[in-house]
Amino acid sequence: QVQLVESGGGLVQAGGSLRLSCAASGTRISLRTMGWHRQAPGKQRELVADITSGGSTNYADSVKDRFTISRDNAKNTVALQMNSLEPEDTAVYYCAGVLFGRDYWGQGTQVTVSS
C-alpha cells in the first residue's frame, strides 16, 4: 500500500522559485524510479522530470536548465526545485513512483505562476 504525498505548491510570480517535495510511505524498499508530471487544464499530462534510484535524471526540454530533481533513497523522498518559473509552468504537479513494475501517484499539488 504505497502512498505518495506532495507538498510545496503555491502561487508565485514569473521569475520566482518554488520547491516541491514528495514523500513515499508504505514500503521499506526504495522506489525504482521517482518523478514529477504535470497537467494543465485542457492539456495532456506530461513528464517533467524523473530520477532513478541510481541518480540518473531526465528532464522535459521545456524545463531543462530551470528545474532540478533530487531524491533521498533512504527516506524515499523526491524533490523538484523550480527556478525561473514562467506562466506556462502553471499546472497541477503530480509525484509518481515505480515499484516492482507498478505505478503509484500522488494527489497532486497546484502550481500557479502569475505574469
mmCIF file of C-alpha atoms in Angstrom:
data_model
loop_
_atom_site.group_PDB
_atom_site.id
_atom_site.type_symbol
_atom_site.label_atom_id
_atom_site.label_comp_id
_atom_site.label_asym_id
_atom_site.label_seq_id
_atom_site.Cartn_x
_atom_site.Cartn_y
_atom_site.Cartn_z
ATOM 1 C CA GLN A 1 0.000 0.000 0.000
ATOM 2 C CA VAL A 2 2.389 2.637 -1.294
ATOM 3 C CA GLN A 3 1.243 6.216 -0.937
ATOM 4 C CA LEU A 4 2.817 9.396 -2.270
ATOM 5 C CA VAL A 5 2.097 12.814 -0.810
ATOM 6 C CA GLU A 6 3.176 16.078 -2.443
ATOM 7 C CA SER A 7 3.709 19.436 -0.815
ATOM 8 C CA GLY A 8 5.137 22.833 -1.666
ATOM 9 C CA GLY A 9 2.809 24.082 -4.373
ATOM 10 C CA GLY A 10 1.511 27.614 -4.407
ATOM 11 C CA LEU A 11 1.284 30.936 -6.205
ATOM 12 C CA VAL A 12 4.444 32.671 -7.379
ATOM 13 C CA GLN A 13 5.350 35.464 -9.750
ATOM 14 C CA ALA A 14 7.132 34.861 -13.026
ATOM 15 C CA GLY A 15 10.841 34.539 -12.457
ATOM 16 C CA GLY A 16 10.360 33.202 -8.965
ATOM 17 C CA SER A 17 11.233 29.850 -7.455
ATOM 18 C CA LEU A 18 9.367 27.047 -5.776
ATOM 19 C CA ARG A 19 10.384 23.706 -4.307
ATOM 20 C CA LEU A 20 8.073 20.707 -4.432
ATOM 21 C CA SER A 21 8.519 17.714 -2.167
ATOM 22 C CA CYS A 22 7.084 14.219 -2.245
ATOM 23 C CA ALA A 23 7.237 11.548 0.416
ATOM 24 C CA ALA A 24 6.513 7.876 -0.164
ATOM 25 C CA SER A 25 5.141 5.653 2.560
ATOM 26 C CA GLY A 26 4.035 2.054 2.848
ATOM 27 C CA THR A 27 7.276 0.413 1.772
ATOM 28 C CA ARG A 28 10.748 -0.058 3.145
ATOM 29 C CA ILE A 29 12.117 -0.561 -0.352
ATOM 30 C CA SER A 30 13.314 2.414 -2.364
ATOM 31 C CA LEU A 31 11.157 3.131 -5.376
ATOM 32 C CA ARG A 32 12.952 2.210 -8.572
ATOM 33 C CA THR A 33 12.065 5.469 -10.254
ATOM 34 C CA MET A 34 10.502 8.627 -8.863
ATOM 35 C CA GLY A 35 9.448 11.662 -10.794
ATOM 36 C CA TRP A 36 7.163 14.560 -11.423
ATOM 37 C CA HIS A 37 4.439 15.009 -14.015
ATOM 38 C CA ARG A 38 2.194 17.983 -14.592
ATOM 39 C CA GLN A 39 -1.163 18.626 -16.180
ATOM 40 C CA ALA A 40 -2.667 21.952 -17.143
ATOM 41 C CA PRO A 41 -6.405 22.344 -17.838
ATOM 42 C CA GLY A 42 -7.241 21.080 -21.310
ATOM 43 C CA LYS A 43 -3.813 19.559 -21.810
ATOM 44 C CA GLN A 44 -2.389 16.080 -21.516
ATOM 45 C CA ARG A 45 -0.311 15.094 -18.552
ATOM 46 C CA GLU A 46 3.374 15.358 -19.342
ATOM 47 C CA LEU A 47 6.574 14.176 -17.757
ATOM 48 C CA VAL A 48 8.524 16.988 -16.136
ATOM 49 C CA ALA A 49 11.460 15.080 -14.682
ATOM 50 C CA ASP A 50 12.304 11.731 -13.193
ATOM 51 C CA ILE A 51 15.181 10.140 -11.359
ATOM 52 C CA THR A 52 16.220 6.544 -10.790
ATOM 53 C CA SER A 53 17.439 5.087 -7.526
ATOM 54 C CA GLY A 54 20.915 5.309 -9.019
ATOM 55 C CA GLY A 55 20.600 9.033 -9.614
ATOM 56 C CA SER A 56 20.091 9.109 -13.369
ATOM 57 C CA THR A 57 17.824 12.011 -14.362
ATOM 58 C CA ASN A 58 15.633 13.007 -17.276
ATOM 59 C CA TYR A 59 14.007 16.363 -17.946
ATOM 60 C CA ALA A 60 11.448 17.691 -20.341
ATOM 61 C CA ASP A 61 13.028 20.109 -22.786
ATOM 62 C CA SER A 62 10.758 22.884 -21.564
ATOM 63 C CA VAL A 63 12.147 22.741 -18.022
ATOM 64 C CA LYS A 64 15.719 21.669 -18.600
ATOM 65 C CA ASP A 65 18.186 24.187 -17.136
ATOM 66 C CA ARG A 66 15.458 25.619 -14.897
ATOM 67 C CA PHE A 67 14.288 22.664 -12.802
ATOM 68 C CA THR A 68 16.336 20.225 -10.762
ATOM 69 C CA ILE A 69 15.114 16.893 -9.440
ATOM 70 C CA SER A 70 16.702 15.135 -6.488
ATOM 71 C CA ARG A 71 15.909 12.255 -4.158
ATOM 72 C CA ASP A 72 16.812 10.666 -0.876
ATOM 73 C CA ASN A 73 16.680 6.896 -1.247
ATOM 74 C CA ALA A 74 16.832 6.238 2.479
ATOM 75 C CA LYS A 75 13.819 8.442 3.132
ATOM 76 C CA ASN A 76 12.001 7.602 -0.102
ATOM 77 C CA THR A 77 11.505 11.249 -0.907
ATOM 78 C CA VAL A 78 11.900 13.232 -4.090
ATOM 79 C CA ALA A 79 12.055 16.975 -4.620
ATOM 80 C CA LEU A 80 11.748 19.322 -7.555
ATOM 81 C CA GLN A 81 13.474 22.673 -7.363
ATOM 82 C CA MET A 82 11.846 25.027 -9.844
ATOM 83 C CA ASN A 83 13.632 28.236 -10.767
ATOM 84 C CA SER A 84 12.869 30.969 -13.286
ATOM 85 C CA LEU A 85 9.221 29.971 -13.296
ATOM 86 C CA GLU A 86 7.082 31.008 -16.225
ATOM 87 C CA PRO A 87 3.293 31.292 -16.593
ATOM 88 C CA GLU A 88 3.476 28.260 -18.883
ATOM 89 C CA ASP A 89 4.590 26.209 -15.881
ATOM 90 C CA THR A 90 1.164 26.631 -14.287
ATOM 91 C CA ALA A 91 -0.312 23.179 -13.734
ATOM 92 C CA VAL A 92 -1.115 20.523 -11.191
ATOM 93 C CA TYR A 93 2.100 18.703 -10.413
ATOM 94 C CA TYR A 94 1.945 15.011 -9.562
ATOM 95 C CA CYS A 95 4.546 12.886 -7.872
ATOM 96 C CA ALA A 96 4.943 9.383 -9.253
ATOM 97 C CA GLY A 97 6.954 6.315 -8.431
ATOM 98 C CA VAL A 98 7.563 2.800 -9.695
ATOM 99 C CA LEU A 99 7.972 -0.249 -7.506
ATOM 100 C CA PHE A 100 8.031 -3.836 -8.803
ATOM 101 C CA GLY A 101 6.587 -2.696 -12.104
ATOM 102 C CA ARG A 102 3.622 -0.885 -10.560
ATOM 103 C CA ASP A 103 2.951 2.828 -10.852
ATOM 104 C CA TYR A 104 1.976 4.952 -7.874
ATOM 105 C CA TRP A 105 0.676 8.511 -7.968
ATOM 106 C CA GLY A 106 0.231 11.313 -5.503
ATOM 107 C CA GLN A 107 -2.838 13.516 -5.253
ATOM 108 C CA GLY A 108 -1.187 16.469 -6.957
ATOM 109 C CA THR A 109 -0.285 19.981 -5.884
ATOM 110 C CA GLN A 110 -1.234 23.186 -7.694
ATOM 111 C CA VAL A 111 1.472 25.491 -9.018
ATOM 112 C CA THR A 112 0.342 28.840 -10.367
ATOM 113 C CA VAL A 113 2.751 31.332 -11.911
ATOM 114 C CA SER A 114 1.482 34.860 -12.458
ATOM 115 C CA SER A 115 2.825 37.166 -15.143
#
